[in-house]
Every structure is written in structure tokens, then in C-alpha cells.
């Protein structure tokens, strides 16, 4: 009963370290200047109340008023803009003070400066709660998803309140710490007015960003720049105790809910859809993520079904539930959807609300509904394309040859192949490394003295090994295979016809790699004459053979890049 609120409190506390709060940081820091000692207390009180209330009731409020959810963001942006103008323009500051005085007089009371500071902070905190969009972990993601479906209960209230209080604790410390600096250092206190105007300008910029959606783009950019950092902050919640409690809570509250309403992310190629509104259609819900090779192998069949049966009443709904942090970026997902010719509706399920509603555990996973909204079948993983198509035809009342007769599998699986392998210490069980491996820090590595065994991997050179991925250092590579001693290389002893690797080229360096198998430059897949150009965060094909072979693949990096997982075909 107390597990989720307790972990929500801890998750709220560490949220202050999240890069996703940077767009609203000026609002927080503004509590350090002006308004008296009570202003920070007003800000966190308003934040706790508004965040809790609107997290749990936003869906109901917007439905009742008939307004889009983003309308409340505009209101919050307007409040922030007003406070920014008051802090920057003296005449506005004077008028605001006069208005506050008249309001106090009209209420028959004498409002002190401290009280004015508290009530002004309360309004600012109220707006902060409306636009607070941190990188939430599974606990708050589950609560938000349930709230969107109207499935809240007293437990959800306790969890949300605990998260808000946990978040408020470091916010209060930051604001009071800023005030202490102003008191301690005379230079700062003498220039408090100028500092207040600087924060006012920053608040105006924040308001513009909130109103135009630039804050969301900034968050995506930060996640691109620091993917492992943003994902690592939610690891406190990723334990069996929390996940089991979430499964029980979700199972109890979403049994009668429309699962497509439980996501809170953007929809691409469509406005938000619900199974209720899709009744009368045959609906195929496809869970996928764009760097998953198993998902990519299903796309030719999904495209063929979409083209062949769309006019007959088939609707494919893609649910993009990210496996890696960089797959949370809306910009990355939109680019992948365009590159992969995915034209059907796709919901970004970054908070795993829809994933949890289905209690799904696989990429890909298919859930097929009939015209009356009844779930007719489920299928996990690849394959069974003819069986799935036969059921689609039956539900639509049509006939025809299966698309498998004309669809060319873009990457057929070999019967003999190495297993999927993750390249962080969290799941790197086949890592051939010394005992003194440095976690979350730079270290130098070399191949094991006895060589690299089958299905084993190793680093050479300088690497930063994280839980989810590992990052190479700056290095050099050439088509002749020569490399700087400071370069970073990755080796894998594989058996497969095809070798794929998820790579994220880090900003600020032109990344490429030189790829060899048993010392010979590779030419095939995404590699040309041994050179792999890293143009985006995605799955790269490093070796593309006709039949399985065993060998040692070496990827020598130039520039900085993160490596996530090997998959094999």
C-alpha cells in the first residue's frame, strides 16, 4: 500500500536533476528574488496543489469545458509572461503593487509585503504545476495514464501528492539557497534589482517557449544530447517491487478502460484515436520501436496490409513504445516514420501508458480487433503473417492471395545466429572485460589475452560504460584500417548472416566508423568500402551476408558515439 507513494516521493526528489526541467527553471529561480521570504513557500504550495489536481483531473476538465488540453498551457504561459513583465518593466511593477494593495483593502485587510509575496508566489506556483513536464518514470507515467482514462482512486491521489511533495523539497532548497546567497554576498544584494530583471527576461522567454511548444523541442534536444543521463534518473523506480505493484494497480483499474486513451504522448499521421471511435473497423494495434530489428522486419507486411485492406476497413494503429532513451525524441520518431514509409497512425507511448494497459512485454506485438471492438487474437514477435492475414480477411469479409507471395522479407532470420546482446553493464552479461571495469566513467580497455570467444564482446581503447549503453571517445579510423592508439573500438565474436548495431552518434562530432570482419573491410548493408557513416540515431546493418558465418567483427570509431545493442539475422 505504501510502496508506490514512498518511491514516488523519492522519484520526485531526484527529478530536480532531470535535464527536462530546464525549460521551467527560470520560474523556480525567480522565487529567489523579490516577494519576501514567503514567496518560495507560495510557489511550492501552488505547485503541489495544481500539479496534483491537474494531473488527476485534466482529462475530465478539458472534456467538461470542451477545450483542448494545451489551452491550460496557454493560461499558464500567460501567467508566467505577466510576472516576467512585472519584474522587468517598472511601470507594470508599480501597477501590480497598486492592484494588490487595492485588492487587500477591498477585502478589508492590510496585506503585508510577506503576504503579497506568498499570494504572488502561489499564483506563479499554480502555473508551474500546469506546465511541469519532467522525464517521469513508470510510477507517475502509470498514474497519468490512469487519470486520462478516469481510473483514479485514493491510491493515485496519494502517489501524485507524494511525487509533488518530493519535487517541492529540492525546489524549496534551491529558492531559499538563492536567497541566502543574496544576503551573504553584498554584490548580489546591491544588484538584486538587476538580477530580478534578468530573471524577468528569462521568464518572458520561458512563457514564449511554453506557448509555442519550443519547451518540448528543447526537451527533445536535451534528451538527444544526454540520453543516458535522462533515462538513468528513473532507474530508482525500475525494480521488481515497484513494477509488481504497478502491474496490480493497472490490472485493477484499466480492466474496463479503452487502452488507447491511456497514452499521454503525441499522435503522428492522425489525431488521437480510441477503440470506441474505431468500432465498425477492423483494428490492428502494433507495438513497435524504430531501432528494433524484429519490428523492422514486420513493416513490409504491415505496409502491404495497409495498402491492400485499408479501403476495406482495416486500420493499423502503431504504438511506439521506446526501448532506448533517444527513441523518446519526437523529432527522431517522426524522421524514422518518414524514412520507413509508415503512413498509418502512430502514438508515441513514451510513458508506456498504452503498453502497461495491455500488460505488453514484447516488440513487436500485434492485437487484432473485430468490427464490434472484440479482441480476436494476439501475436508476439515475428512470423505467422499468413495466419494473421487470413483472420484479417475473415473479419473484413474479403478474400485474396496472401501478401507473403509478393512481399520480400527485408531481413530474413538465419536459423543459426548469435543472441541479441546489450552493450551496457545493466545487461552486458557477455562482456569480456577486466575485473576493474569502470561504470559510468571513462576507462581504457583492451582485448582479453586469450582472445574473444564465441558470442562474446569487448572494448578496445577509451570508453564510458553506462547501464543502457556505452560511449566511445574521440578517435580516428581510416579505410586502410590504421587507427590512433587513442581510438575506440568494439569487437564481437558472432555467428550470423547479418549483424546489426543500434548506434547514437553524439552531438558535436562528425562520427563514422571503419568496419571489418576477420580483418577484411566490409562492403554491404550500411557500410561502404569499410566505412560506416553515422547520420542519425538508429539501427545500422554492419554486415549483410547471404548465409551465416562465424567471425570477429570490429567497429573502429572516429568521433563520439553511443552503442546500445547488437542484433543478428
Coordinates of C-alpha atoms in Angstrom, one line a residue:
X1 CA 0.0 0.0 0.0
X2 CA 2.8 2.4 0.8
X3 CA 5.4 1.2 -1.7
X4 CA 4.3 3.4 -4.6
X5 CA 3.8 6.6 -2.6
X6 CA 7.2 6.1 -1.0
X7 CA 9.0 5.5 -4.3
X8 CA 7.1 8.4 -5.8
X9 CA 8.4 10.7 -3.1
X10 CA 12.0 9.6 -3.9
X11 CA 11.4 10.0 -7.6
X12 CA 10.1 13.5 -7.1
X13 CA 13.2 14.4 -5.1
X14 CA 15.6 13.3 -7.9
X15 CA 13.5 15.0 -10.6
X16 CA 15.4 18.2 -9.8
X17 CA 18.4 16.6 -11.5
X18 CA 16.5 15.9 -14.7
X19 CA 17.5 17.9 -17.8
X20 CA 13.8 18.1 -18.7
X21 CA 13.1 20.7 -16.1
X22 CA 15.5 23.2 -17.7
X23 CA 12.7 25.0 -19.7
X24 CA 10.9 25.9 -16.4
X25 CA 13.9 26.5 -14.3
X26 CA 13.6 30.4 -14.6
X27 CA 10.2 30.1 -12.9
X28 CA 11.8 28.2 -10.0
X29 CA 14.8 30.6 -9.7
X30 CA 12.6 33.6 -9.7
X31 CA 11.5 32.6 -6.2
X32 CA 14.9 33.6 -5.0
X33 CA 14.4 37.3 -5.7
X34 CA 11.7 39.7 -4.5
X35 CA 8.5 39.0 -2.7
X36 CA 9.9 38.3 0.7
X37 CA 10.8 35.1 2.5
X38 CA 7.3 33.7 2.0
X39 CA 7.4 33.8 -1.8
X40 CA 9.2 30.4 -2.2
X41 CA 6.6 28.8 0.2
X42 CA 3.8 30.3 -2.0
X43 CA 5.4 28.9 -5.1
X44 CA 5.8 25.3 -3.8
X45 CA 2.3 25.4 -2.3
X46 CA 0.8 26.4 -5.6
X47 CA 2.9 23.9 -7.4
X48 CA 1.8 21.0 -5.1
X49 CA -1.8 21.9 -5.3
X50 CA -2.0 22.5 -9.1
X51 CA 0.2 19.6 -10.1
X52 CA -1.8 17.1 -8.0
X53 CA -5.1 18.5 -9.1
X54 CA -4.5 18.8 -12.8
X55 CA -2.6 15.5 -13.1
X56 CA -5.6 13.7 -11.8
X57 CA -8.4 15.8 -13.3
X58 CA -7.0 17.3 -16.6
X59 CA -8.9 14.9 -18.8
X60 CA -12.2 15.5 -17.0
X61 CA -11.7 19.3 -17.0
X62 CA -10.9 19.5 -20.7
X63 CA -13.8 17.3 -21.6
X64 CA -16.3 19.2 -19.4
X65 CA -15.2 22.6 -20.8
X66 CA -14.8 21.4 -24.4
X67 CA -11.3 22.8 -24.7
X68 CA -8.0 21.2 -25.8
X69 CA -5.6 20.2 -23.0
X70 CA -3.0 22.7 -24.4
X71 CA -5.4 25.6 -23.6
X72 CA -4.3 25.3 -20.0
X73 CA -0.7 25.6 -21.1
X74 CA -1.5 28.9 -22.7
X75 CA -3.1 30.1 -19.5
X76 CA 0.0 29.1 -17.6
X77 CA 2.2 30.8 -20.2
X78 CA 0.1 34.0 -19.8
X79 CA 0.6 34.0 -16.0
X80 CA 4.3 33.5 -16.4
X81 CA 4.5 36.2 -19.0
X82 CA 2.6 38.6 -16.7
X83 CA 5.1 38.0 -13.9
X84 CA 8.0 38.4 -16.2
X85 CA 6.7 41.8 -17.4
X86 CA 6.1 42.9 -13.8
X87 CA 9.7 42.0 -12.9
X88 CA 11.2 43.8 -16.0
X89 CA 9.1 46.9 -16.6
X90 CA 8.9 49.3 -13.6
X91 CA 5.5 50.8 -14.6
X92 CA 4.0 47.3 -14.6
X93 CA 5.6 46.6 -11.2
X94 CA 4.1 49.7 -9.8
X95 CA 0.6 48.9 -11.2
X96 CA 0.8 45.4 -9.9
X97 CA 1.7 46.6 -6.4
X98 CA -1.2 49.1 -6.5
X99 CA -3.6 46.5 -7.7
X100 CA -2.5 44.1 -4.9
X101 CA -3.0 46.9 -2.3
X102 CA -6.5 47.7 -3.6
X103 CA -7.4 44.1 -3.5
X104 CA -6.2 43.8 0.1
X105 CA -8.1 47.0 1.0
X106 CA -11.3 45.7 -0.7
X107 CA -11.0 42.6 1.3
X108 CA -11.0 44.7 4.5
X109 CA -7.5 43.6 5.5
X110 CA -4.0 45.0 5.5
X111 CA -1.9 42.7 3.4
X112 CA 1.8 42.9 4.3
X113 CA 4.6 42.5 1.9
X114 CA 5.2 39.0 3.0
X115 CA 1.6 38.1 2.4
X116 CA 1.7 39.7 -1.0
X117 CA 4.8 37.6 -1.7
X118 CA 3.1 34.4 -0.7
X119 CA 0.0 35.0 -2.8
X120 CA 2.0 36.2 -5.8
X121 CA 4.2 33.1 -5.4
X122 CA 1.1 30.9 -5.1
X123 CA -0.2 32.1 -8.5
X124 CA 3.2 31.5 -10.0
X125 CA 3.5 28.0 -8.5
X126 CA 0.0 27.3 -9.8
X127 CA 1.2 28.0 -13.3
X128 CA 4.3 25.9 -12.7
X129 CA 2.2 22.9 -11.8
X130 CA 0.3 23.3 -15.1
X131 CA 3.4 23.0 -17.2
X132 CA 5.6 20.7 -15.2
X133 CA 6.7 18.1 -17.7
X134 CA 9.7 16.2 -16.3
X135 CA 11.1 12.9 -17.5
X136 CA 8.7 10.9 -15.4
X137 CA 9.4 7.3 -14.6
X138 CA 7.0 4.3 -14.5
X139 CA 5.1 5.3 -11.3
X140 CA 3.9 8.7 -12.4
X141 CA 3.5 7.5 -16.0
X142 CA 1.1 4.9 -14.8
X143 CA -0.9 7.4 -12.7
X144 CA -1.1 9.9 -15.5
X145 CA -2.3 7.2 -17.9
X146 CA -5.0 6.0 -15.5
X147 CA -6.0 9.6 -14.9
X148 CA -6.5 10.1 -18.6
X149 CA -9.0 7.2 -18.6
X150 CA -10.8 8.4 -15.5
X151 CA -9.4 5.5 -13.5
X152 CA -8.1 7.3 -10.4
X153 CA -8.6 6.3 -6.8
X154 CA -7.3 7.3 -3.4
X155 CA -4.0 5.5 -4.1
X156 CA -3.5 7.6 -7.2
X157 CA -4.1 10.7 -5.2
X158 CA -1.5 9.6 -2.6
X159 CA 1.1 8.8 -5.2
X160 CA 0.6 12.1 -7.1
X161 CA 0.7 14.1 -3.9
X162 CA 3.9 12.2 -2.7
X163 CA 5.6 12.9 -6.1
X164 CA 4.6 16.6 -5.9
X165 CA 5.9 17.0 -2.3
X166 CA 9.1 15.1 -3.2
X167 CA 9.6 17.5 -6.2
X168 CA 8.9 20.5 -4.0
X169 CA 11.6 19.7 -1.4
X170 CA 14.6 20.4 -3.7
X171 CA 12.7 23.3 -5.4
X172 CA 12.3 25.0 -2.0
X173 CA 16.0 24.4 -1.2
X174 CA 17.1 25.9 -4.5
X175 CA 14.9 29.0 -3.9
X176 CA 16.0 29.5 -0.3
X177 CA 19.6 28.8 -1.3
X178 CA 19.4 31.6 -3.8
X179 CA 18.0 34.0 -1.2
X180 CA 20.8 33.1 1.2
X181 CA 23.4 34.0 -1.5
X182 CA 21.8 37.4 -2.0
X183 CA 22.0 38.0 1.8
X184 CA 25.6 36.7 2.2
X185 CA 27.2 38.5 -0.8
X186 CA 26.8 42.2 -0.8
X187 CA 27.5 42.5 -4.5
X188 CA 24.5 40.3 -5.2
X189 CA 22.2 42.1 -2.7
X190 CA 23.2 45.5 -4.1
X191 CA 22.3 44.3 -7.6
X192 CA 19.1 42.5 -6.6
X193 CA 17.0 44.7 -8.8
X194 CA 19.1 43.9 -11.9
X195 CA 19.1 40.2 -11.0
X196 CA 15.3 40.4 -10.7
X197 CA 15.1 41.9 -14.2
X198 CA 17.3 39.2 -15.6
X199 CA 15.0 36.5 -14.2
X200 CA 12.1 38.5 -15.6
X201 CA 13.6 38.3 -19.1
X202 CA 14.1 34.6 -18.6
X203 CA 10.5 34.2 -17.5
X204 CA 9.3 36.0 -20.6
X205 CA 11.4 33.7 -22.8
X206 CA 10.0 30.7 -20.9
X207 CA 6.5 31.9 -21.4
X208 CA 7.0 32.3 -25.2
X209 CA 8.6 28.8 -25.2
X210 CA 5.6 27.3 -23.3
X211 CA 3.1 29.0 -25.6
X212 CA 4.8 28.0 -28.8
X213 CA 5.9 24.5 -27.8
X214 CA 9.6 25.3 -28.0
X215 CA 10.0 23.9 -24.5
X216 CA 9.0 20.5 -25.8
X217 CA 11.5 20.8 -28.7
X218 CA 14.2 21.9 -26.2
X219 CA 13.4 18.8 -24.0
X220 CA 13.8 16.6 -27.1
X221 CA 17.1 18.2 -27.8
X222 CA 18.3 17.7 -24.2
X223 CA 17.3 14.0 -24.4
X224 CA 19.2 13.7 -27.6
X225 CA 22.3 15.3 -26.0
X226 CA 22.1 13.4 -22.7
X227 CA 20.0 10.3 -23.3
X228 CA 21.6 8.0 -20.7
X229 CA 21.5 10.8 -18.1
X230 CA 17.8 11.4 -18.5
X231 CA 17.0 7.7 -18.5
X232 CA 19.2 7.0 -15.5
X233 CA 17.2 9.2 -13.2
X234 CA 14.2 6.9 -13.5
X235 CA 16.1 3.8 -12.5
X236 CA 15.2 4.2 -8.9
X237 CA 11.7 3.1 -9.9
X238 CA 12.7 0.3 -12.1
X239 CA 12.8 -2.5 -9.6
X240 CA 10.6 -5.6 -9.2
X241 CA 8.9 -4.2 -6.0
X242 CA 7.6 -1.1 -7.8
X243 CA 6.8 -2.8 -11.1
X244 CA 4.8 -5.6 -9.4
X245 CA 2.8 -3.0 -7.5
X246 CA 2.2 -1.1 -10.8
X247 CA 1.0 -4.2 -12.5
X248 CA -1.5 -4.9 -9.8
X249 CA -2.7 -1.3 -9.7
X250 CA -3.1 -1.2 -13.5
X251 CA -4.9 -4.5 -13.7
X252 CA -7.4 -3.3 -11.1
X253 CA -8.2 0.0 -12.7
X254 CA -7.9 -0.4 -16.5
X255 CA -9.9 -3.6 -17.0
X256 CA -12.8 -1.7 -18.5
X257 CA -10.8 1.3 -19.9
X258 CA -10.2 1.9 -23.6
X259 CA -6.4 1.2 -23.7
X260 CA -5.7 3.8 -26.5
X261 CA -6.9 6.5 -24.2
X262 CA -4.2 5.7 -21.6
X263 CA -1.3 7.3 -23.5
X264 CA -0.3 10.9 -23.0
X265 CA 2.1 11.4 -25.9
X266 CA 1.8 12.9 -29.4
X267 CA 0.0 11.2 -32.3
X268 CA 1.7 11.2 -35.7
X269 CA -0.2 10.8 -39.0
X270 CA -3.5 11.2 -37.2
X271 CA -5.4 12.9 -34.4
X272 CA -5.8 10.8 -31.2
X273 CA -7.8 7.6 -31.8
X274 CA -9.8 5.4 -29.4
X275 CA -11.0 1.8 -29.9
X276 CA -14.5 3.1 -29.2
X277 CA -14.4 5.5 -32.1
X278 CA -12.9 2.8 -34.3
X279 CA -15.8 0.4 -33.9
X280 CA -17.0 -0.7 -37.3
X281 CA -13.4 -1.1 -38.4
X282 CA -11.0 -4.0 -38.1
X283 CA -8.1 -2.7 -36.0
X284 CA -4.6 -4.0 -35.7
X285 CA -2.7 -2.5 -32.8
X286 CA 1.1 -2.9 -33.4
X287 CA 3.6 -2.3 -30.6
X288 CA 7.0 -1.3 -32.1
X289 CA 10.1 0.9 -31.7
X290 CA 12.1 2.1 -34.6
X291 CA 15.5 0.6 -33.7
X292 CA 14.1 -2.9 -33.1
X293 CA 15.2 -5.2 -35.9
X294 CA 12.3 -7.6 -35.1
X295 CA 9.9 -4.7 -35.5
X296 CA 11.5 -3.5 -38.8
X297 CA 11.1 -7.0 -40.3
X298 CA 7.3 -6.8 -39.8
X299 CA 7.0 -3.4 -41.6
X300 CA 6.8 -4.8 -45.1
X301 CA 3.8 -6.9 -44.2
X302 CA 2.1 -4.0 -42.3
X303 CA 2.6 -1.7 -45.3
X304 CA 1.2 -4.4 -47.6
X305 CA -1.9 -4.9 -45.4
X306 CA -2.4 -1.2 -45.0
X307 CA -2.3 -0.7 -48.8
X308 CA -4.4 -3.8 -49.6
X309 CA -7.1 -3.7 -46.9
X310 CA -7.3 -0.1 -45.8
X311 CA -10.2 0.7 -48.2
X312 CA -12.0 -2.4 -46.9
X313 CA -12.0 -1.2 -43.3
X314 CA -8.6 -2.2 -41.8
X315 CA -7.0 0.4 -39.5
X316 CA -3.4 -0.2 -38.3
X317 CA -2.5 1.7 -35.1
X318 CA 1.2 1.8 -34.3
X319 CA 2.1 2.2 -30.6
X320 CA 5.7 3.5 -30.5
X321 CA 7.0 2.4 -27.0
X322 CA 10.7 3.2 -26.8
X323 CA 13.4 0.7 -25.8
X324 CA 16.2 3.3 -25.6
X325 CA 16.2 6.9 -24.4
X326 CA 16.9 8.5 -27.8
X327 CA 13.7 6.9 -29.1
X328 CA 11.7 9.2 -26.9
X329 CA 12.6 12.1 -29.1
X330 CA 9.6 13.2 -31.2
X331 CA 11.9 14.5 -33.9
X332 CA 13.7 11.2 -34.1
X333 CA 10.4 9.2 -34.2
X334 CA 9.0 11.5 -36.9
X335 CA 12.2 11.1 -39.1
X336 CA 12.1 7.3 -38.6
X337 CA 8.4 7.1 -39.6
X338 CA 9.1 9.1 -42.7
X339 CA 12.2 7.1 -43.6
X340 CA 10.4 3.8 -43.0
X341 CA 7.3 4.8 -45.0
X342 CA 5.0 4.3 -42.1
X343 CA 1.8 6.1 -43.2
X344 CA -0.7 4.8 -40.6
X345 CA -1.4 6.4 -37.3
X346 CA 1.3 6.2 -34.6
X347 CA 1.0 7.1 -31.0
X348 CA 4.2 8.0 -29.1
X349 CA 3.9 5.9 -25.9
X350 CA 7.0 7.3 -24.0
X351 CA 5.3 6.9 -20.6
X352 CA 4.3 3.3 -21.5
X353 CA 0.7 4.0 -20.6
X354 CA -0.8 2.0 -23.5
X355 CA 2.0 -0.6 -23.1
X356 CA 1.0 -1.1 -19.4
X357 CA -2.7 -1.1 -20.3
X358 CA -2.1 -4.2 -22.4
X359 CA 0.4 -5.6 -19.9
X360 CA 2.6 -6.0 -23.0
X361 CA 6.2 -7.2 -22.8
X362 CA 7.3 -7.6 -26.4
X363 CA 8.5 -5.8 -29.5
X364 CA 6.7 -6.4 -31.8
X365 CA 3.3 -7.3 -30.5
X366 CA 0.0 -7.4 -32.5
X367 CA -3.5 -7.1 -31.1
X368 CA -6.3 -7.7 -33.7
X369 CA -9.8 -6.4 -33.0
X370 CA -13.0 -7.2 -34.9
X371 CA -15.6 -4.6 -36.1
X372 CA -17.5 -4.9 -32.8
X373 CA -14.4 -4.0 -30.8
X374 CA -13.8 -7.5 -29.6
X375 CA -10.1 -8.6 -29.3
X376 CA -9.9 -11.5 -31.7
X377 CA -6.2 -12.5 -31.5
X378 CA -2.8 -11.6 -30.2
X379 CA 0.6 -12.4 -31.6
X380 CA 4.0 -11.7 -30.1
X381 CA 7.2 -11.4 -32.2
X382 CA 7.7 -12.0 -35.9
X383 CA 6.0 -14.6 -38.1
X384 CA 2.5 -16.1 -38.6
X385 CA 1.9 -13.5 -41.3
X386 CA -0.4 -15.7 -43.4
X387 CA -2.4 -16.7 -40.3
X388 CA -2.8 -13.1 -39.2
X389 CA -3.8 -12.1 -42.8
X390 CA -6.3 -14.9 -43.0
X391 CA -8.0 -13.6 -39.9
X392 CA -8.0 -10.1 -41.2
X393 CA -9.7 -11.3 -44.3
X394 CA -12.3 -13.2 -42.3
X395 CA -13.1 -10.2 -40.1
X396 CA -13.3 -7.9 -43.2
X397 CA -15.3 -10.4 -45.2
X398 CA -12.9 -10.4 -48.1
X399 CA -10.7 -12.9 -49.9
X400 CA -7.5 -12.8 -51.8
X401 CA -3.9 -14.1 -52.1
X402 CA -1.7 -13.5 -49.0
X403 CA 0.7 -10.7 -49.4
X404 CA 3.5 -13.1 -48.4
X405 CA 3.6 -14.2 -52.0
X406 CA 4.8 -10.8 -53.1
X407 CA 6.3 -9.2 -50.0
X408 CA 10.0 -9.6 -49.8
X409 CA 11.2 -10.1 -46.2
X410 CA 13.7 -7.2 -45.8
X411 CA 15.9 -9.2 -43.4
X412 CA 15.2 -12.9 -43.2
X413 CA 16.3 -14.6 -40.0
X414 CA 19.0 -17.2 -40.0
X415 CA 18.4 -20.4 -38.0
X416 CA 21.9 -20.2 -36.6
X417 CA 22.8 -16.8 -35.2
X418 CA 24.2 -15.1 -32.1
X419 CA 21.8 -13.8 -29.5
X420 CA 20.7 -10.2 -29.1
X421 CA 23.3 -8.5 -26.9
X422 CA 23.1 -5.3 -24.9
X423 CA 26.3 -3.1 -24.5
X424 CA 25.8 -1.5 -21.1
X425 CA 26.7 -3.0 -17.8
X426 CA 23.0 -3.4 -16.9
X427 CA 22.5 -6.3 -19.4
X428 CA 26.1 -6.9 -20.7
X429 CA 26.4 -10.4 -19.4
X430 CA 28.7 -11.5 -22.3
X431 CA 31.1 -8.6 -21.8
X432 CA 34.8 -9.8 -21.9
X433 CA 36.3 -7.2 -19.7
X434 CA 38.8 -6.9 -16.8
X435 CA 37.5 -7.0 -13.2
X436 CA 38.2 -3.3 -12.8
X437 CA 35.6 -2.2 -15.3
X438 CA 34.6 1.4 -14.6
X439 CA 30.9 2.0 -14.5
X440 CA 29.5 5.4 -15.5
X441 CA 33.0 6.8 -16.1
X442 CA 35.8 6.8 -18.6
X443 CA 38.2 3.9 -18.7
X444 CA 40.7 2.2 -21.0
X445 CA 40.2 -1.3 -22.2
X446 CA 41.9 -4.0 -24.3
X447 CA 41.1 -7.4 -25.8
X448 CA 41.3 -10.3 -23.3
X449 CA 44.7 -12.1 -23.5
X450 CA 43.1 -15.4 -24.6
X451 CA 41.2 -13.8 -27.5
X452 CA 37.5 -13.2 -28.0
X453 CA 35.2 -16.2 -27.6
X454 CA 32.0 -17.0 -29.5
X455 CA 29.1 -14.6 -28.7
X456 CA 31.5 -12.5 -26.5
X457 CA 32.2 -8.8 -26.9
X458 CA 34.9 -6.5 -25.8
X459 CA 36.1 -2.9 -26.0
X460 CA 39.5 -1.5 -27.0
X461 CA 40.6 2.0 -26.2
X462 CA 38.8 4.6 -24.2
X463 CA 35.1 4.0 -23.4
X464 CA 32.5 5.3 -20.9
X465 CA 30.3 2.3 -19.9
X466 CA 26.8 3.1 -18.8
X467 CA 23.9 1.0 -17.7
X468 CA 22.0 1.2 -21.0
X469 CA 24.8 2.0 -23.5
X470 CA 28.5 2.7 -23.8
X471 CA 30.1 5.8 -25.4
X472 CA 33.3 5.8 -27.4
X473 CA 35.9 8.5 -27.1
X474 CA 37.3 10.7 -29.9
X475 CA 39.4 8.6 -32.1
X476 CA 40.4 8.1 -35.7
X477 CA 40.0 5.4 -38.3
X478 CA 41.0 5.1 -42.0
X479 CA 39.9 2.8 -44.9
X480 CA 43.4 1.2 -44.6
X481 CA 42.5 0.0 -41.1
X482 CA 45.1 2.1 -39.3
X483 CA 43.9 3.8 -36.1
X484 CA 45.1 6.1 -33.5
X485 CA 46.2 4.5 -30.2
X486 CA 43.6 6.7 -28.6
X487 CA 40.8 5.4 -30.8
X488 CA 37.8 3.4 -29.5
X489 CA 36.9 0.0 -31.0
X490 CA 34.2 -2.5 -30.3
X491 CA 34.6 -6.3 -31.1
X492 CA 32.1 -9.1 -31.2
X493 CA 32.6 -12.8 -31.9
X494 CA 29.4 -13.6 -33.9
X495 CA 27.7 -16.3 -35.9
X496 CA 25.0 -14.9 -38.3
X497 CA 24.2 -13.9 -41.8
X498 CA 23.6 -10.3 -40.8
X499 CA 24.9 -8.1 -38.0
X500 CA 23.0 -5.1 -36.8
X501 CA 24.0 -2.5 -34.1
X502 CA 22.0 0.3 -32.6
X503 CA 24.2 3.5 -32.6
X504 CA 23.6 7.0 -31.4
X505 CA 26.1 9.5 -32.9
X506 CA 26.7 12.1 -30.2
X507 CA 26.3 15.8 -31.0
X508 CA 29.3 17.9 -31.5
X509 CA 31.4 15.4 -33.5
X510 CA 31.3 14.0 -37.0
X511 CA 31.0 10.3 -36.2
X512 CA 31.9 7.5 -38.5
X513 CA 33.4 4.0 -38.1
X514 CA 35.6 1.6 -40.0
X515 CA 34.1 -1.9 -40.0
X516 CA 36.0 -5.2 -40.6
X517 CA 35.2 -8.9 -40.3
X518 CA 38.2 -11.0 -39.6
X519 CA 40.4 -8.1 -40.7
X520 CA 38.7 -7.5 -44.1
X521 CA 36.8 -4.3 -44.8
X522 CA 33.0 -4.8 -45.0
X523 CA 31.1 -3.7 -48.1
X524 CA 27.3 -4.2 -47.7
X525 CA 24.4 -3.1 -45.6
X526 CA 25.1 0.4 -44.3
X527 CA 28.8 0.0 -44.8
X528 CA 30.6 1.2 -48.0
X529 CA 34.2 0.1 -48.6
X530 CA 34.6 -0.4 -44.9
X531 CA 33.3 3.0 -43.9
X532 CA 30.1 3.4 -41.9
X533 CA 28.7 6.9 -41.8
X534 CA 26.7 7.7 -38.7
X535 CA 23.9 10.0 -39.8
X536 CA 21.2 9.5 -37.1
X537 CA 20.2 7.5 -34.0
X538 CA 19.1 4.2 -35.4
X539 CA 19.8 0.6 -36.1
X540 CA 22.7 0.1 -38.6
X541 CA 23.4 -3.0 -40.7
X542 CA 27.1 -3.7 -40.3
X543 CA 27.4 -7.0 -42.2
X544 CA 24.9 -8.3 -44.8
X545 CA 25.8 -11.8 -45.9
X546 CA 23.9 -14.4 -47.9
X547 CA 24.3 -17.2 -45.3
X548 CA 25.5 -17.5 -41.7
X549 CA 29.2 -17.3 -40.9
X550 CA 31.3 -17.1 -37.8
X551 CA 33.9 -14.4 -37.4
X552 CA 35.1 -11.4 -35.4
X553 CA 33.6 -8.0 -36.3
X554 CA 35.5 -4.9 -35.4
X555 CA 34.0 -1.4 -35.3
X556 CA 36.7 1.3 -35.0
X557 CA 35.1 4.7 -34.3
X558 CA 36.1 8.2 -35.3
X559 CA 34.1 10.8 -33.4
X560 CA 32.0 10.0 -30.4
X561 CA 29.0 7.7 -30.5
X562 CA 26.9 5.6 -28.1
X563 CA 26.4 1.8 -28.8
X564 CA 23.3 0.1 -27.4
X565 CA 22.7 -3.4 -28.7
X566 CA 23.7 -6.0 -31.3
X567 CA 21.1 -8.0 -33.1
X568 CA 21.6 -10.7 -35.6
X569 CA 19.9 -12.1 -38.6

